[in-house]
Short mmCIF file of C-alpha atoms and ligand atoms in Angstrom, two decimals:
data_model
loop_
_atom_site.label_atom_id
_atom_site.label_comp_id
_atom_site.label_asym_id
_atom_site.label_seq_id
_atom_site.Cartn_x
_atom_site.Cartn_y
_atom_site.Cartn_z
CA MET A 1 0.00 0.00 0.00
CA HIS A 2 1.25 3.46 -0.89
CA ASP A 3 0.44 6.73 0.83
CA ILE A 4 0.19 8.55 -2.50
CA ALA A 5 0.05 7.55 -6.15
CA ILE A 6 0.81 10.06 -8.88
CA ARG A 7 -1.04 8.75 -11.89
CA GLY A 8 -1.08 9.49 -15.57
CA GLY A 9 1.95 11.79 -15.76
CA THR A 10 5.07 11.66 -17.89
CA VAL A 11 8.06 11.13 -15.64
CA VAL A 12 11.25 12.89 -16.71
CA THR A 13 14.69 12.12 -15.31
CA ALA A 14 18.14 13.14 -16.47
CA PHE A 15 18.37 9.73 -18.14
CA GLY A 16 15.07 9.46 -19.98
CA THR A 17 11.33 10.06 -20.14
CA ALA A 18 8.57 7.53 -19.54
CA ARG A 19 4.83 7.40 -19.07
CA CYS A 20 4.52 5.83 -15.64
CA ASP A 21 2.95 6.17 -12.19
CA ILE A 22 4.86 6.94 -9.02
CA GLY A 23 4.04 5.33 -5.68
CA ILE A 24 5.12 7.22 -2.54
CA ARG A 25 5.52 5.73 0.89
CA ASP A 26 6.82 7.50 4.03
CA GLY A 27 7.87 10.54 2.01
CA ARG A 28 10.01 8.54 -0.38
CA ILE A 29 9.55 7.15 -3.85
CA ALA A 30 8.69 3.48 -3.42
CA THR A 31 7.48 2.40 -6.85
CA LEU A 32 7.79 3.40 -10.48
CA ALA A 33 5.38 1.32 -12.52
CA GLU A 34 3.00 1.44 -15.44
CA THR A 35 0.21 1.55 -12.88
CA VAL A 36 0.33 2.00 -9.11
CA PRO A 37 -3.13 0.78 -8.10
CA ASP A 38 -3.04 0.76 -4.30
CA ALA A 39 -2.78 4.18 -2.66
CA ALA A 40 -4.54 6.09 0.09
CA GLN A 41 -4.40 9.29 -1.96
CA VAL A 42 -4.27 9.76 -5.72
CA ILE A 43 -2.91 12.78 -7.57
CA GLN A 44 -3.86 12.81 -11.24
CA ALA A 45 -1.09 14.17 -13.42
CA ASP A 46 -2.58 13.58 -16.89
CA GLY A 47 -1.02 15.93 -19.42
CA LEU A 48 1.66 16.97 -16.94
CA LEU A 49 5.36 16.29 -16.68
CA VAL A 50 6.55 14.87 -13.37
CA LEU A 51 10.02 16.26 -12.69
CA PRO A 52 12.41 15.96 -9.74
CA GLY A 53 11.92 19.01 -7.53
CA GLY A 54 14.51 21.64 -8.38
CA VAL A 55 17.78 21.66 -6.44
CA ASP A 56 19.16 25.19 -6.15
CA THR A 57 22.72 24.94 -4.90
CA HIS A 58 23.42 28.68 -4.82
CA CYS A 59 21.00 30.70 -2.69
CA HIS A 60 21.71 33.54 -0.29
CA ILE A 61 18.92 33.35 2.26
CA GLU A 62 18.68 35.36 5.47
CA GLN A 63 22.42 35.77 5.10
CA PRO A 64 24.06 38.40 7.30
CA GLU A 65 26.47 40.74 5.50
CA ALA A 66 29.60 42.29 6.98
CA ASN A 67 27.93 45.73 7.15
CA GLY A 68 25.22 44.42 9.48
CA THR A 69 22.45 44.06 6.88
CA VAL A 70 20.72 40.73 6.33
CA HIS A 71 19.33 39.41 3.04
CA GLU A 72 15.65 40.25 3.32
CA ASP A 73 14.18 36.89 2.35
CA SER A 74 13.86 34.78 5.49
CA PHE A 75 14.02 31.00 5.29
CA VAL A 76 10.21 31.00 5.47
CA THR A 77 9.65 33.42 2.59
CA ALA A 78 12.46 31.98 0.46
CA SER A 79 11.06 28.47 1.00
CA ALA A 80 7.64 29.63 -0.16
CA SER A 81 9.22 31.22 -3.19
CA ALA A 82 11.19 28.06 -3.96
CA PHE A 83 8.04 25.90 -3.76
CA ALA A 84 6.12 28.37 -5.94
CA GLY A 85 8.72 27.76 -8.64
CA GLY A 86 9.03 23.98 -8.25
CA THR A 87 12.27 23.94 -6.25
CA THR A 88 12.38 21.69 -3.19
CA SER A 89 15.92 21.90 -1.79
CA GLY A 90 18.81 24.32 -1.70
CA VAL A 91 22.32 24.96 -0.53
CA CYS A 92 22.84 28.30 1.27
CA PHE A 93 25.80 30.20 2.68
CA ILE A 94 27.10 30.47 6.22
CA PRO A 95 29.05 33.72 6.32
CA GLN A 96 32.45 34.43 7.79
CA PHE A 97 33.69 37.95 8.39
CA LYS A 98 37.29 39.05 8.67
CA GLY A 99 38.47 38.89 12.27
CA SER A 100 35.92 36.22 13.27
CA GLY A 101 35.90 32.46 13.19
CA ILE A 102 33.21 30.31 11.59
CA LEU A 103 31.83 28.32 14.51
CA ASP A 104 29.88 31.14 16.12
CA ARG A 105 27.76 31.55 12.96
CA PHE A 106 27.10 27.88 12.33
CA ALA A 107 24.61 27.12 15.11
CA ASP A 108 22.76 30.38 14.58
CA TYR A 109 22.44 29.83 10.85
CA ARG A 110 21.31 26.24 11.26
CA ALA A 111 18.59 27.37 13.64
CA ARG A 112 17.41 30.05 11.19
CA ALA A 113 17.26 27.57 8.31
CA ALA A 114 15.33 25.07 10.43
CA ARG A 115 12.52 27.62 10.80
CA GLY A 116 11.82 27.44 7.05
CA MET A 117 10.37 24.71 4.88
CA LEU A 118 13.11 24.13 2.31
CA ASP A 119 15.40 21.12 2.78
CA HIS A 120 18.90 22.54 2.80
CA GLY A 121 22.63 22.11 3.07
CA PHE A 122 25.28 24.76 3.57
CA HIS A 123 28.37 26.15 1.90
CA GLN A 124 30.83 27.66 4.38
CA ILE A 125 32.21 31.01 3.21
CA ILE A 126 35.88 31.48 4.08
CA ALA A 127 36.78 35.17 4.11
CA ASP A 128 39.56 35.02 6.69
CA PRO A 129 41.60 31.83 6.27
CA THR A 130 43.56 31.92 9.52
CA ASP A 131 45.33 28.81 10.78
CA GLU A 132 42.80 28.58 13.60
CA VAL A 133 39.89 28.58 11.14
CA LEU A 134 41.43 26.17 8.65
CA GLU A 135 43.12 23.77 11.06
CA ARG A 136 40.61 23.61 13.92
CA GLU A 137 37.26 25.04 12.86
CA VAL A 138 36.82 23.75 9.30
CA PRO A 139 37.07 20.07 10.41
CA LEU A 140 34.34 20.73 13.00
CA VAL A 141 32.00 22.27 10.43
CA VAL A 142 32.76 19.42 8.01
CA ALA A 143 31.87 16.94 10.75
CA GLU A 144 28.47 18.66 10.85
CA GLY A 145 27.91 17.84 7.18
CA VAL A 146 29.25 20.88 5.33
CA ARG A 147 31.16 19.72 2.22
CA SER A 148 31.84 22.93 0.31
CA LEU A 149 33.93 25.98 1.07
CA LYS A 150 33.03 29.16 -0.78
CA VAL A 151 35.64 31.77 -1.64
CA PHE A 152 35.38 35.16 -3.29
CA LEU A 153 38.27 36.37 -5.42
CA THR A 154 36.66 39.83 -5.35
CA TYR A 155 34.36 41.98 -3.10
CA GLU A 156 35.80 44.32 -0.54
CA PRO A 157 35.21 42.64 2.81
CA LEU A 158 35.34 39.06 1.56
CA HIS A 159 37.96 38.68 -1.13
CA LEU A 160 40.95 36.37 -0.84
CA ASP A 161 44.29 36.95 -2.50
CA ASP A 162 46.09 34.03 -4.13
CA ALA A 163 47.85 33.07 -0.89
CA GLY A 164 44.55 32.91 0.98
CA TYR A 165 42.85 31.00 -1.84
CA LEU A 166 45.69 28.44 -1.90
CA LYS A 167 45.30 27.91 1.84
CA VAL A 168 41.58 27.25 1.42
CA LEU A 169 42.23 24.83 -1.46
CA LEU A 170 44.60 22.86 0.74
CA ALA A 171 42.18 22.87 3.68
CA ALA A 172 39.41 21.62 1.39
CA ARG A 173 41.66 18.86 0.12
CA ARG A 174 42.53 17.74 3.67
CA ASN A 175 38.87 17.71 4.67
CA GLY A 176 37.21 16.25 1.57
CA CYS A 177 35.36 19.42 0.52
CA LEU A 178 34.53 21.02 -2.82
CA VAL A 179 35.65 24.64 -3.26
CA THR A 180 33.15 26.95 -4.96
CA VAL A 181 34.64 30.14 -6.35
CA HIS A 182 33.45 33.62 -7.30
CA CYS A 183 35.85 34.44 -10.12
CA GLU A 184 36.52 38.12 -10.85
CA ASN A 185 39.79 40.04 -10.52
CA TYR A 186 39.63 42.22 -7.40
CA ASP A 187 42.44 44.68 -8.26
CA ALA A 188 41.30 45.16 -11.84
CA ILE A 189 37.73 45.93 -10.71
CA ASN A 190 38.97 48.37 -8.06
CA TRP A 191 41.18 50.10 -10.59
CA ARG A 192 38.37 50.49 -13.11
CA THR A 193 35.88 51.48 -10.44
CA LYS A 194 38.11 54.29 -9.24
CA ALA A 195 38.69 55.48 -12.80
CA LEU A 196 34.94 55.49 -13.52
CA LEU A 197 34.05 57.29 -10.30
CA ASP A 198 36.86 59.83 -10.83
CA ALA A 199 35.33 60.53 -14.24
CA GLY A 200 31.92 61.09 -12.65
CA LEU A 201 30.47 57.90 -14.13
CA THR A 202 28.53 56.70 -11.10
CA ALA A 203 25.14 55.37 -12.32
CA PRO A 204 24.16 51.68 -11.93
CA LYS A 205 25.05 50.93 -15.57
CA TYR A 206 28.72 51.54 -14.82
CA HIS A 207 28.66 48.44 -12.64
CA ALA A 208 29.09 46.48 -15.89
CA TRP A 209 31.84 48.81 -17.13
CA ALA A 210 33.80 48.18 -13.94
CA ARG A 211 33.86 44.42 -14.45
CA PRO A 212 34.03 43.44 -18.13
CA ARG A 213 34.36 39.86 -19.32
CA VAL A 214 38.15 39.87 -19.17
CA VAL A 215 38.21 40.26 -15.37
CA GLU A 216 36.03 37.17 -15.10
CA ARG A 217 38.12 35.22 -17.61
CA GLU A 218 41.38 36.09 -15.85
CA ALA A 219 40.11 35.08 -12.41
CA THR A 220 38.55 31.89 -13.76
CA HIS A 221 41.88 30.94 -15.35
CA ARG A 222 43.76 31.71 -12.12
CA ALA A 223 41.24 29.88 -9.91
CA ILE A 224 41.62 26.80 -12.11
CA ALA A 225 45.40 26.99 -12.33
CA LEU A 226 45.83 27.20 -8.56
CA ALA A 227 43.31 24.39 -8.04
CA GLU A 228 45.32 22.29 -10.50
CA LEU A 229 48.48 23.04 -8.53
CA VAL A 230 46.87 21.74 -5.36
CA ASP A 231 44.85 18.96 -7.06
CA GLN A 232 41.63 20.27 -5.56
CA PRO A 233 38.23 20.02 -7.30
CA ILE A 234 36.39 23.33 -7.73
CA GLN A 235 33.09 24.63 -9.08
CA VAL A 236 33.20 28.04 -10.76
CA PHE A 237 30.08 29.91 -9.74
CA HIS A 238 27.80 32.07 -11.89
CA VAL A 239 29.67 31.96 -15.21
CA SER A 240 28.34 34.84 -17.31
CA CYS A 241 30.22 34.52 -20.59
CA GLU A 242 31.90 32.28 -23.13
CA ASP A 243 35.37 33.67 -22.31
CA ALA A 244 35.20 32.29 -18.76
CA ALA A 245 33.45 29.11 -19.84
CA GLU A 246 36.24 28.40 -22.32
CA GLU A 247 38.72 28.33 -19.43
CA ILE A 248 36.55 25.69 -17.78
CA ALA A 249 36.25 23.72 -21.04
CA ARG A 250 40.04 23.69 -21.40
CA ALA A 251 40.45 22.47 -17.82
CA GLN A 252 37.85 19.74 -18.34
CA ALA A 253 39.59 18.67 -21.55
CA ARG A 254 42.76 18.21 -19.49
CA GLY A 255 40.81 15.97 -17.13
CA LEU A 256 40.67 18.38 -14.22
CA LYS A 257 37.79 18.24 -11.78
CA VAL A 258 36.43 21.68 -12.59
CA TRP A 259 32.71 22.33 -12.97
CA GLY A 260 30.87 25.43 -14.15
CA GLU A 261 27.58 26.90 -12.96
CA THR A 262 25.53 29.57 -14.69
CA CYS A 263 22.27 31.32 -13.76
CA PRO A 264 19.06 32.45 -15.51
CA GLN A 265 20.20 36.09 -15.45
CA TYR A 266 23.04 35.26 -17.85
CA VAL A 267 20.63 34.05 -20.52
CA THR A 268 17.94 36.70 -20.06
CA LEU A 269 19.28 40.00 -18.67
CA THR A 270 21.70 42.40 -20.36
CA ALA A 271 23.93 45.26 -19.28
CA SER A 272 21.45 47.64 -20.87
CA ASP A 273 18.89 46.65 -18.21
CA MET A 274 21.10 48.58 -15.78
CA ASP A 275 20.83 51.62 -18.04
CA ARG A 276 17.37 52.63 -16.86
CA PRO A 277 16.44 56.06 -15.55
CA GLY A 278 17.51 57.02 -12.04
CA PHE A 279 18.08 54.19 -9.61
CA GLU A 280 16.03 51.61 -11.55
CA GLY A 281 19.12 49.93 -12.99
CA ALA A 282 19.99 48.72 -9.47
CA LYS A 283 17.28 46.06 -9.87
CA PHE A 284 19.55 44.19 -12.30
CA MET A 285 22.91 44.63 -10.58
CA CYS A 286 24.63 41.36 -9.88
CA SER A 287 28.15 40.07 -10.26
CA PRO A 288 29.43 39.05 -12.71
CA ALA A 289 27.39 41.66 -14.57
CA PRO A 290 24.82 40.65 -17.19
CA ARG A 291 26.41 40.92 -20.67
CA ASP A 292 24.53 41.29 -23.97
CA ALA A 293 22.04 39.29 -26.03
CA ALA A 294 24.77 37.76 -28.20
CA GLU A 295 26.41 36.40 -25.06
CA HIS A 296 23.18 34.60 -24.11
CA ALA A 297 23.53 32.42 -27.21
CA ARG A 298 27.15 31.64 -26.31
CA VAL A 299 26.22 30.69 -22.76
CA TRP A 300 23.51 28.37 -24.12
CA GLU A 301 26.11 26.78 -26.35
CA MET A 302 28.36 26.17 -23.33
CA ILE A 303 25.38 24.64 -21.54
CA ARG A 304 24.65 22.39 -24.53
CA ARG A 305 28.26 21.22 -24.65
CA GLY A 306 28.12 20.34 -20.95
CA THR A 307 30.84 22.80 -19.95
CA LEU A 308 28.27 24.55 -17.76
CA ASP A 309 26.32 21.71 -16.18
CA VAL A 310 24.44 23.41 -13.34
CA VAL A 311 21.99 26.32 -13.43
CA SER A 312 21.41 27.90 -10.02
CA SER A 313 19.57 31.09 -9.11
CA ASP A 314 22.18 32.94 -6.99
CA HIS A 315 19.06 34.20 -5.20
CA CYS A 316 19.75 37.41 -3.25
CA GLY A 317 17.06 39.10 -1.23
CA PHE A 318 17.61 42.82 -1.66
CA SER A 319 14.46 44.88 -2.17
CA TYR A 320 14.40 47.90 -4.45
CA GLY A 321 12.54 50.15 -2.01
CA GLY A 322 13.08 50.57 1.71
CA ASP A 323 16.45 51.20 3.29
CA ARG A 324 17.74 47.65 3.82
CA GLY A 325 18.10 46.51 0.24
CA LYS A 326 19.43 48.08 -2.94
CA ALA A 327 18.99 51.57 -1.47
CA GLN A 328 20.77 50.88 1.82
CA ASN A 329 23.31 53.60 0.91
CA GLY A 330 20.70 55.95 -0.52
CA ARG A 331 19.00 56.12 -3.91
CA ASP A 332 21.80 58.30 -5.25
CA ALA A 333 24.55 55.88 -4.18
CA VAL A 334 27.35 55.37 -6.69
CA PHE A 335 27.27 51.94 -8.36
CA ARG A 336 30.11 50.70 -6.14
CA ASP A 337 27.92 51.12 -3.04
CA ILE A 338 24.79 49.33 -4.27
CA PRO A 339 24.53 45.73 -3.01
CA ASN A 340 25.03 43.11 -5.69
CA GLY A 341 22.60 40.30 -6.30
CA ILE A 342 19.06 39.69 -7.54
CA PRO A 343 16.18 37.45 -6.44
CA GLY A 344 15.42 34.40 -8.58
CA ILE A 345 14.73 31.23 -6.62
CA ALA A 346 11.14 30.99 -7.98
CA ALA A 347 11.90 32.13 -11.51
CA ARG A 348 14.82 29.74 -12.12
CA LEU A 349 12.95 26.64 -13.32
CA PRO A 350 10.29 28.45 -15.41
CA ILE A 351 12.92 30.58 -17.17
CA ILE A 352 15.28 27.71 -17.96
CA PHE A 353 12.37 25.49 -19.03
CA SER A 354 10.94 28.19 -21.25
CA GLU A 355 14.16 29.56 -22.73
CA GLY A 356 15.69 26.09 -22.88
CA VAL A 357 13.10 23.37 -23.53
CA SER A 358 10.19 25.37 -24.96
CA LYS A 359 12.48 27.22 -27.36
CA GLY A 360 14.20 24.00 -28.41
CA ARG A 361 17.66 24.76 -27.07
CA ILE A 362 17.85 21.78 -24.71
CA THR A 363 15.95 18.56 -24.13
CA LEU A 364 13.67 17.80 -21.21
CA GLU A 365 16.32 15.46 -19.83
CA GLN A 366 18.98 18.17 -20.04
CA PHE A 367 16.66 20.53 -18.19
CA VAL A 368 16.29 18.05 -15.34
CA ALA A 369 20.04 17.40 -15.28
CA LEU A 370 20.89 21.12 -15.16
CA THR A 371 18.40 22.15 -12.51
CA ALA A 372 18.13 19.11 -10.25
CA THR A 373 20.28 16.04 -10.87
CA ASN A 374 23.67 17.61 -11.64
CA PRO A 375 23.57 20.07 -8.73
CA ALA A 376 22.44 17.30 -6.38
CA LYS A 377 25.27 15.03 -7.54
CA LEU A 378 27.96 17.70 -7.36
CA MET A 379 26.93 18.70 -3.84
CA GLY A 380 26.68 15.13 -2.55
CA LEU A 381 22.87 15.28 -2.17
CA ALA A 382 22.08 12.57 -4.73
CA PRO A 383 20.40 10.12 -4.94
CA ARG A 384 18.25 11.37 -2.09
CA LYS A 385 17.64 14.68 -3.88
CA GLY A 386 17.46 15.59 -7.56
CA MET A 387 16.43 12.15 -8.80
CA ILE A 388 13.29 10.11 -9.35
CA GLN A 389 14.08 6.57 -8.35
CA PRO A 390 13.06 4.18 -5.59
CA GLY A 391 14.48 5.35 -2.26
CA ALA A 392 14.80 9.00 -3.25
CA ASP A 393 12.84 11.64 -1.34
CA ALA A 394 9.52 12.23 -3.08
CA ASP A 395 10.46 15.78 -4.08
CA LEU A 396 8.56 16.44 -7.29
CA ALA A 397 7.37 19.24 -9.53
CA LEU A 398 4.21 18.58 -11.52
CA TRP A 399 4.76 20.69 -14.58
CA ASP A 400 2.45 21.99 -17.28
CA PRO A 401 4.74 22.33 -20.31
CA ALA A 402 2.19 24.33 -22.31
CA ARG A 403 1.12 26.86 -19.71
CA ARG A 404 1.97 30.43 -20.74
CA VAL A 405 2.65 32.83 -17.89
CA THR A 406 3.86 36.40 -17.71
CA ILE A 407 6.20 36.67 -14.73
CA THR A 408 5.12 39.20 -12.11
CA ASN A 409 6.53 39.86 -8.70
CA ALA A 410 3.40 38.50 -7.00
CA LEU A 411 3.99 35.09 -8.62
CA MET A 412 7.47 34.92 -7.06
CA GLN A 413 6.01 34.77 -3.52
CA HIS A 414 9.22 36.09 -1.98
CA ALA A 415 9.61 38.96 0.50
CA ILE A 416 11.31 41.15 -2.09
CA ASP A 417 9.42 44.03 -3.68
CA TYR A 418 10.47 43.32 -7.26
CA THR A 419 11.64 40.68 -9.68
CA PRO A 420 14.18 41.48 -12.39
CA TYR A 421 12.11 39.22 -14.65
CA GLU A 422 8.89 41.29 -14.44
CA GLY A 423 7.00 40.98 -17.73
CA LEU A 424 9.03 38.05 -19.08
CA GLU A 425 6.75 35.59 -20.86
CA VAL A 426 7.44 31.94 -20.20
CA THR A 427 5.96 28.71 -21.50
CA GLY A 428 5.96 25.97 -18.86
CA TRP A 429 4.96 26.38 -15.24
CA PRO A 430 4.71 24.22 -12.09
CA VAL A 431 1.15 23.40 -11.04
CA ALA A 432 2.12 21.47 -7.90
CA THR A 433 5.23 20.89 -5.81
CA LEU A 434 5.73 17.94 -3.46
CA ARG A 435 8.38 17.89 -0.78
CA ARG A 436 8.96 14.49 0.76
CA GLY A 437 5.55 13.39 -0.47
CA GLU A 438 3.68 16.37 0.93
CA VAL A 439 1.93 18.75 -1.45
CA VAL A 440 3.56 22.05 -0.50
CA MET A 441 2.27 24.07 -3.47
CA ARG A 442 -0.78 23.57 -5.62
CA ASP A 443 -2.04 26.02 -8.25
CA GLY A 444 0.23 28.70 -6.87
CA LYS A 445 -0.92 28.30 -3.26
CA VAL A 446 1.96 27.44 -0.93
CA GLN A 447 0.76 25.33 1.96
CA ALA A 448 3.81 24.22 3.95
CA GLU A 449 4.24 24.67 7.69
CA PRO A 450 7.22 26.78 8.78
CA GLY A 451 9.67 24.70 10.77
CA THR A 452 9.34 21.60 8.60
CA ALA A 453 12.64 22.07 6.74
CA ARG A 454 15.23 19.32 7.01
CA TYR A 455 18.95 19.84 7.23
CA LEU A 456 20.87 17.78 4.68
CA PRO A 457 24.24 16.85 6.18
CA ARG A 458 26.61 15.76 3.44
CA ALA A 459 28.86 12.73 3.87
CA PRO A 460 32.12 12.23 1.92
CA TYR A 461 31.41 11.42 -1.74
CA GLY A 462 33.51 10.26 -4.65
CA MET A 463 32.72 12.95 -7.22
CA ILE A 464 34.83 15.56 -5.43
CA ARG A 465 37.70 13.27 -4.47
CA PRO A 466 41.01 14.77 -5.71
CA ARG A 467 42.49 13.01 -8.75
CA GLY A 468 45.78 12.27 -7.03
CA ILE A 469 47.66 14.09 -9.78
CA ALA A 470 49.67 17.23 -9.11
CA PRO A 471 51.94 19.00 -11.61
CA ASP A 472 55.18 17.62 -10.16
CA GLY A 473 53.74 15.01 -7.87
CA PHE A 474 54.29 17.17 -4.79
CA ILE A 475 51.36 18.49 -2.75
CA PRO A 476 52.38 20.24 0.44
CA ARG A 477 50.15 19.82 3.48
O1 URP B 1 25.90 39.66 -7.35
C1 URP B 1 25.91 38.59 -6.74
N1 URP B 1 26.11 37.48 -7.38
N2 URP B 1 25.72 38.61 -5.43
C2 URP B 1 25.66 37.51 -4.58
C3 URP B 1 26.96 37.16 -4.00
C4 URP B 1 27.76 36.38 -4.97
O2 URP B 1 28.65 36.95 -5.59
O3 URP B 1 27.50 35.21 -5.15
ZN1 ZN B 2 29.56 35.22 -6.29
ZN1 ZN B 3 26.01 34.14 -4.86
#
C-alpha cells in the first residue's frame, strides 16, 4: 500500500522520459510502474510532466552581511518562493567575516534555516583563512555535514588573495570538501571602479563597465590553475560569458575536476537593463554583470556542450525600495555602493524550461540534469535529492509544459518588492510541488508549515575526491 500515487503523468529524469505512475511511501519514492493501483491518496497528473523538484545549490537566504544588513528573504519566505517555482531543496551560505571564526555563525544559521520549509545544506564562506579557522574550525564544520567551502576572489570585505585561496584549497583537500569560487579580478575591478568614479560615471550601468568579461576570464583561469596546482576540485560559480566558460572547457579537456555553474540572469538580462532612468538599474545589478544578447547564445552553447552543467539562481534578497536593500546607501549611491545580487529562486525553473526546452535549445532530460540532478550530484545530495528513483525523497514538480505565464513579482512569492524578470513571458509552469511526499504548493498556493525544513548533512562522496595528480607530484600539506 502506498500513501500517495501520482497517476497518468510523464516522468522525466536526467536519463530518460517515460509514461509511468509513481508510488510514494513514508515521504520517499517506493514504486515506479506502469500503474500504481493501491494508494490512500491519488494525484492525477494527466497531461503533466513529473520532474524531480529543483535543487538550487546557490542561494543567499537570510544571510548576514559584513555591514550588518541581512538578506531580506527569510528562510520561510524563500522556502515559499522556492516551492512556488518547483524547487524543493537548496544549498545556502554560512558567512564568515574578517576577524571572526566560523563556529559562532554555524549554530545560529542552522537554527534560522530550520525555521523554514526548504530542505537545505550549507556552503561555508571562508573570508579570513587563519590557521585557527582552517586547522581547527573547518574540520568541526565538516563533521556537521558541510562539504563545500566558498571563496570570493573579489568583493571588498570578503575577497581572498592568491595566498589565501591556496590555503583554502589545501584545507578543502585535507577535509574532503569542494571549493566553490566567485571568479573576478579584485584589483582590476577596483582600478576600473576608481577610474569610472573619478570621471563622474557613477550610475548603476557603470557596474558592468567596472567588471568586463576579461576580469572574469582572468580570475577563472587563475582559480583553475591554482586548483590544479593543489589537485583540488572546484566549481566556478555564476559563469556569465563564453570567455570564462572556455577556461573551464580547457580544464575539463585536461581531465581536471572543474565544474561550471551559470544562472538564468546570464541568458535573459543584459547590461542595458542597468541603463534605466535614475536608480532603476539597481534592480539588475549582480556580479558578474549581465552581458549582452549575443552572449546569451554563447552561454547556451556552453550549456549544450556540458561545460556549464548546473543552473542555479544565486538568489539574493535585496528589495528595491526601503532602506535595507538596494537603497541601503541611498537612492543616489554610486554603483560601487549598491549591493550586488538579484532574487530568482522561484523564476529559475520556469525561465530555464521556457528559454531552454520550450524554445528547443535543450531537451527535457537536459533541463532536469541542469536544474536538479547535476547540482544534487555535485553537492553530494544525490540520490536522495534531484532524482526520481526508488528510495529518493519524493520531491517532485508537476509541470504543465504548455502553460503560458507572464512573470510578475506577486507570482514569485518572496519577500522582495520586485523581480528582475517582471513581464518576461514563459511557456511551462509548475502546477504542484511535493516535498517528501507532501503537497507544499498547488495552483500557486503554498501550503507548507514553517519549521518543517530538514537539514541535509553531506557525507564524503567520490565525485569531489582529488584526482591524485599534481603537476610535479608534490602536494604540500
Ligand atoms: O551579485 C551577486 N552574485 N551577489 C551575490 C553574492 C555572490 O557573488 O555570489
Ligand atoms: Zn559570487
Ligand atoms: Zn552568490
